[in-house]
Short mmCIF file of C-alpha atoms and ligand atoms in Angstrom, two decimals:
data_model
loop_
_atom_site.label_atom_id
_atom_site.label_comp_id
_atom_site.label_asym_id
_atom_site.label_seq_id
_atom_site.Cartn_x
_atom_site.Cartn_y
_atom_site.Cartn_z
CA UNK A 1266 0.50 -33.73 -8.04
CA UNK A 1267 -1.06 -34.40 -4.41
CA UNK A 1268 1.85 -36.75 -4.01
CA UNK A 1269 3.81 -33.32 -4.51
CA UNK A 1270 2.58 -30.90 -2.87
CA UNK A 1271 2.48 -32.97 0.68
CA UNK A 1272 5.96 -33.67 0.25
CA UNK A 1273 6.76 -29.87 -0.24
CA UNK A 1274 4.67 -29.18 2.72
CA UNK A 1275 7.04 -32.14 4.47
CA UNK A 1276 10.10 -30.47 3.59
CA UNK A 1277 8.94 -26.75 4.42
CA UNK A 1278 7.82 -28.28 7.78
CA UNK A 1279 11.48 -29.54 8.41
CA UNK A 1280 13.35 -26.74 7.20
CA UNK A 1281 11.08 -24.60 9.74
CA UNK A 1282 12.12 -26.50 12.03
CA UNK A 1283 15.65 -25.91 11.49
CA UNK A 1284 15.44 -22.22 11.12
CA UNK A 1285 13.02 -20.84 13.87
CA UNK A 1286 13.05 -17.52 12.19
CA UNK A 1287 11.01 -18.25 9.12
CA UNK A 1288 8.28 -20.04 10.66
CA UNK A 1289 5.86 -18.82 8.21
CA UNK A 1290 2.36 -19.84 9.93
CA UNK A 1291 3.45 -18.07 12.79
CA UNK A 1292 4.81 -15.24 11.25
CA UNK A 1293 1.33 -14.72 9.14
CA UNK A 1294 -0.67 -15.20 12.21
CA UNK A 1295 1.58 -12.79 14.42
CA UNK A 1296 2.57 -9.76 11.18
CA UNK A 1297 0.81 -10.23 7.84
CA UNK A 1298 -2.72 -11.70 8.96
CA UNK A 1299 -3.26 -8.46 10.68
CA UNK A 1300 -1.95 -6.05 7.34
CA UNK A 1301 -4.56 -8.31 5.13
CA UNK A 1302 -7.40 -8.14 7.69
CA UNK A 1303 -7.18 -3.99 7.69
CA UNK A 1304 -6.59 -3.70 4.29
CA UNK A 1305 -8.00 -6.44 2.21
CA UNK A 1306 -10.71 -8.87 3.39
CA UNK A 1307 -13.46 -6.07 2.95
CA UNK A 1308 -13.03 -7.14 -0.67
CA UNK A 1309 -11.67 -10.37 -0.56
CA UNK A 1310 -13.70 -12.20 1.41
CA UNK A 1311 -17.18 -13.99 1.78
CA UNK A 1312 -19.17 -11.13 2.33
CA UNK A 1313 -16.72 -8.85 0.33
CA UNK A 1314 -17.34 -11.14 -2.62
CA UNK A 1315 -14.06 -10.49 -4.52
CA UNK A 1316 -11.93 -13.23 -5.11
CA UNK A 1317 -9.12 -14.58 -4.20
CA UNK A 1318 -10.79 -14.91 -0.63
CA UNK A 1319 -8.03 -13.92 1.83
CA UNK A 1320 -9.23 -14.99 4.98
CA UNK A 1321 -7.39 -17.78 6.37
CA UNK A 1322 -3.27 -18.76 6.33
CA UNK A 1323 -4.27 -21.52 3.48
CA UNK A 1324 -6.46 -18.86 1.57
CA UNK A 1325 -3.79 -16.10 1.76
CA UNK A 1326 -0.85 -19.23 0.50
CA UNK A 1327 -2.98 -20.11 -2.24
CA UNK A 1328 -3.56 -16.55 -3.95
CA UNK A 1329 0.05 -16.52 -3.44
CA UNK A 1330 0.40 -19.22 -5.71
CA UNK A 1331 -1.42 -18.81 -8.19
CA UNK A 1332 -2.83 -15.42 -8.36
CA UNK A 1333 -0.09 -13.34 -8.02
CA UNK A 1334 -0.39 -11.58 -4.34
CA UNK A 1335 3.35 -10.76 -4.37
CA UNK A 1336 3.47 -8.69 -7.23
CA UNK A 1337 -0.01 -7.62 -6.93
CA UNK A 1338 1.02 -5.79 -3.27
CA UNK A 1339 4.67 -4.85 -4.03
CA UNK A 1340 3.55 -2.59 -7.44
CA UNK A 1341 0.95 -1.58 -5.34
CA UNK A 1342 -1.75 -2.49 -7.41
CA UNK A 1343 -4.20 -4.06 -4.34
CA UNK A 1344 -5.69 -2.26 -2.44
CA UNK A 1345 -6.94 -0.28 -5.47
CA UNK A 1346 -6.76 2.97 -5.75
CA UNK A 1347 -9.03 4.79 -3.85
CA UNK A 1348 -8.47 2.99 -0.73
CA UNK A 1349 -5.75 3.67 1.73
CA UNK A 1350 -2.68 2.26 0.24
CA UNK A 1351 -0.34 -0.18 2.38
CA UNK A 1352 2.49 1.45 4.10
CA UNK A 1353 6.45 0.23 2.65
CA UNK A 1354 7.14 -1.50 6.24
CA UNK A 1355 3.73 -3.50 5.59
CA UNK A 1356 4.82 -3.91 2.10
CA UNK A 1357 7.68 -5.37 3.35
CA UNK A 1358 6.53 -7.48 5.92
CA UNK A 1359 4.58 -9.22 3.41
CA UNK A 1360 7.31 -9.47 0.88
CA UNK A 1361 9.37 -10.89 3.27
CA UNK A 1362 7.15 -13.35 4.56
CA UNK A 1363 6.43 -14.65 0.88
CA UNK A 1364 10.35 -15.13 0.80
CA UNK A 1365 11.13 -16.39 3.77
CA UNK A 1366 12.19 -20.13 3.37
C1 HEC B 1800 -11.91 -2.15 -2.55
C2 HEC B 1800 -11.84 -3.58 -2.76
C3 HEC B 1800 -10.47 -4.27 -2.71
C4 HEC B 1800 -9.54 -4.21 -1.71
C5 HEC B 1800 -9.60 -3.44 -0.40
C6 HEC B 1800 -8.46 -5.09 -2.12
N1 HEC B 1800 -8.74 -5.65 -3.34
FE1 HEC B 1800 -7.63 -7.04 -4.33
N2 HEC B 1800 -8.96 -7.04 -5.87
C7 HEC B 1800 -10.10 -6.27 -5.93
C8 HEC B 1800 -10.75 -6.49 -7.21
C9 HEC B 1800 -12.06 -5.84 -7.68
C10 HEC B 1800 -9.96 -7.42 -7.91
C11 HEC B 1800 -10.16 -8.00 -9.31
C12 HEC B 1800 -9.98 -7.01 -10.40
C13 HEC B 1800 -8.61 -6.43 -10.45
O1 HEC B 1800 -7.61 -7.16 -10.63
O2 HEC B 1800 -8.50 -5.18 -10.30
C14 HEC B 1800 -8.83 -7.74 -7.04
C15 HEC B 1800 -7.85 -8.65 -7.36
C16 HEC B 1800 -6.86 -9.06 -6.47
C17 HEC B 1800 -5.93 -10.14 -6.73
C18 HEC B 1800 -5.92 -11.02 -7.95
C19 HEC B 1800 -5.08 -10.45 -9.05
C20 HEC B 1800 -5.03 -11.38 -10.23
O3 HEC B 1800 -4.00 -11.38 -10.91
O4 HEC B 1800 -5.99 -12.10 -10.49
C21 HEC B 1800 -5.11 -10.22 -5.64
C22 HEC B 1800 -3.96 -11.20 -5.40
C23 HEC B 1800 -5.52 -9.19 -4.71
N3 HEC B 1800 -6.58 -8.51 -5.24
C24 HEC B 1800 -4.91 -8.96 -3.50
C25 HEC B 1800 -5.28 -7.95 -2.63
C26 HEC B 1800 -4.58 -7.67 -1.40
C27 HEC B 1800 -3.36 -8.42 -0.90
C28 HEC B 1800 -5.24 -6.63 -0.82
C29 HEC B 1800 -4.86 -5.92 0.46
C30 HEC B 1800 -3.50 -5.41 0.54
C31 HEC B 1800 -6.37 -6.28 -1.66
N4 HEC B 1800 -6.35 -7.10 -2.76
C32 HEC B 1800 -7.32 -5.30 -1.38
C33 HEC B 1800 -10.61 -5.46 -4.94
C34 HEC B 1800 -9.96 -5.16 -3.75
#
């Protein structure tokens, strides 16, 4: 399972390498980190107290994973209602970041 997952992150590493344009630590620091900080981390985060905690690159990867951010953003369930919903292009941006490989 470790074993796994560091090769994955070997191979992603490589192939991001290869194709500059889906360097996805750099595109989540430069386009989504921004979207989530506005929109999300007054909830999910330490002193929002909701998890999945969204604060850093690995937090924001691992609700990806396994708690379904993707669909949770593009049926525009998060933020919930009440709160200013995300825009399509930020939609977007963080689809396409979660795609980009
Ligand atoms: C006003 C507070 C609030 C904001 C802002 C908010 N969330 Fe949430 N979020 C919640 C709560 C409460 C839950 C757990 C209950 C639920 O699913 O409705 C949750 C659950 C989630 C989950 C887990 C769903 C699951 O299947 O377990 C994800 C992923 C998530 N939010 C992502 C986001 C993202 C991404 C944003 C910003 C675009 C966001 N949230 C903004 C309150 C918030």
């Amino acid at each position: 399972m470790k074993y796994s997952l560091l090769l994955l992150l070997f191979c992603s590493c490589t192939y991001n390498e290869l194709e500059p344009d889906c360097n996805t630590e750099q595109i989540f620091t430069d386009s989504v980190s921004p979207i989530i900080e506005n929109n999300c981390t007054s909830c999910h985060s330490q002193s929002g107290g909701v998890p999945p905690m969204l604060e850093t690159y690995e937090e924001v990867v691992y609700a990806v994973d396994n708690f379904y951010l993707n669909q949770q953003v593009s049926n525009k369930l998060m933020p919930p209602v009440n709160n200013t919903p995300l825009t399509n292009s930020e939609i977007m941006i963080i689809s396409n970041w979660i795609n980009c490989e």
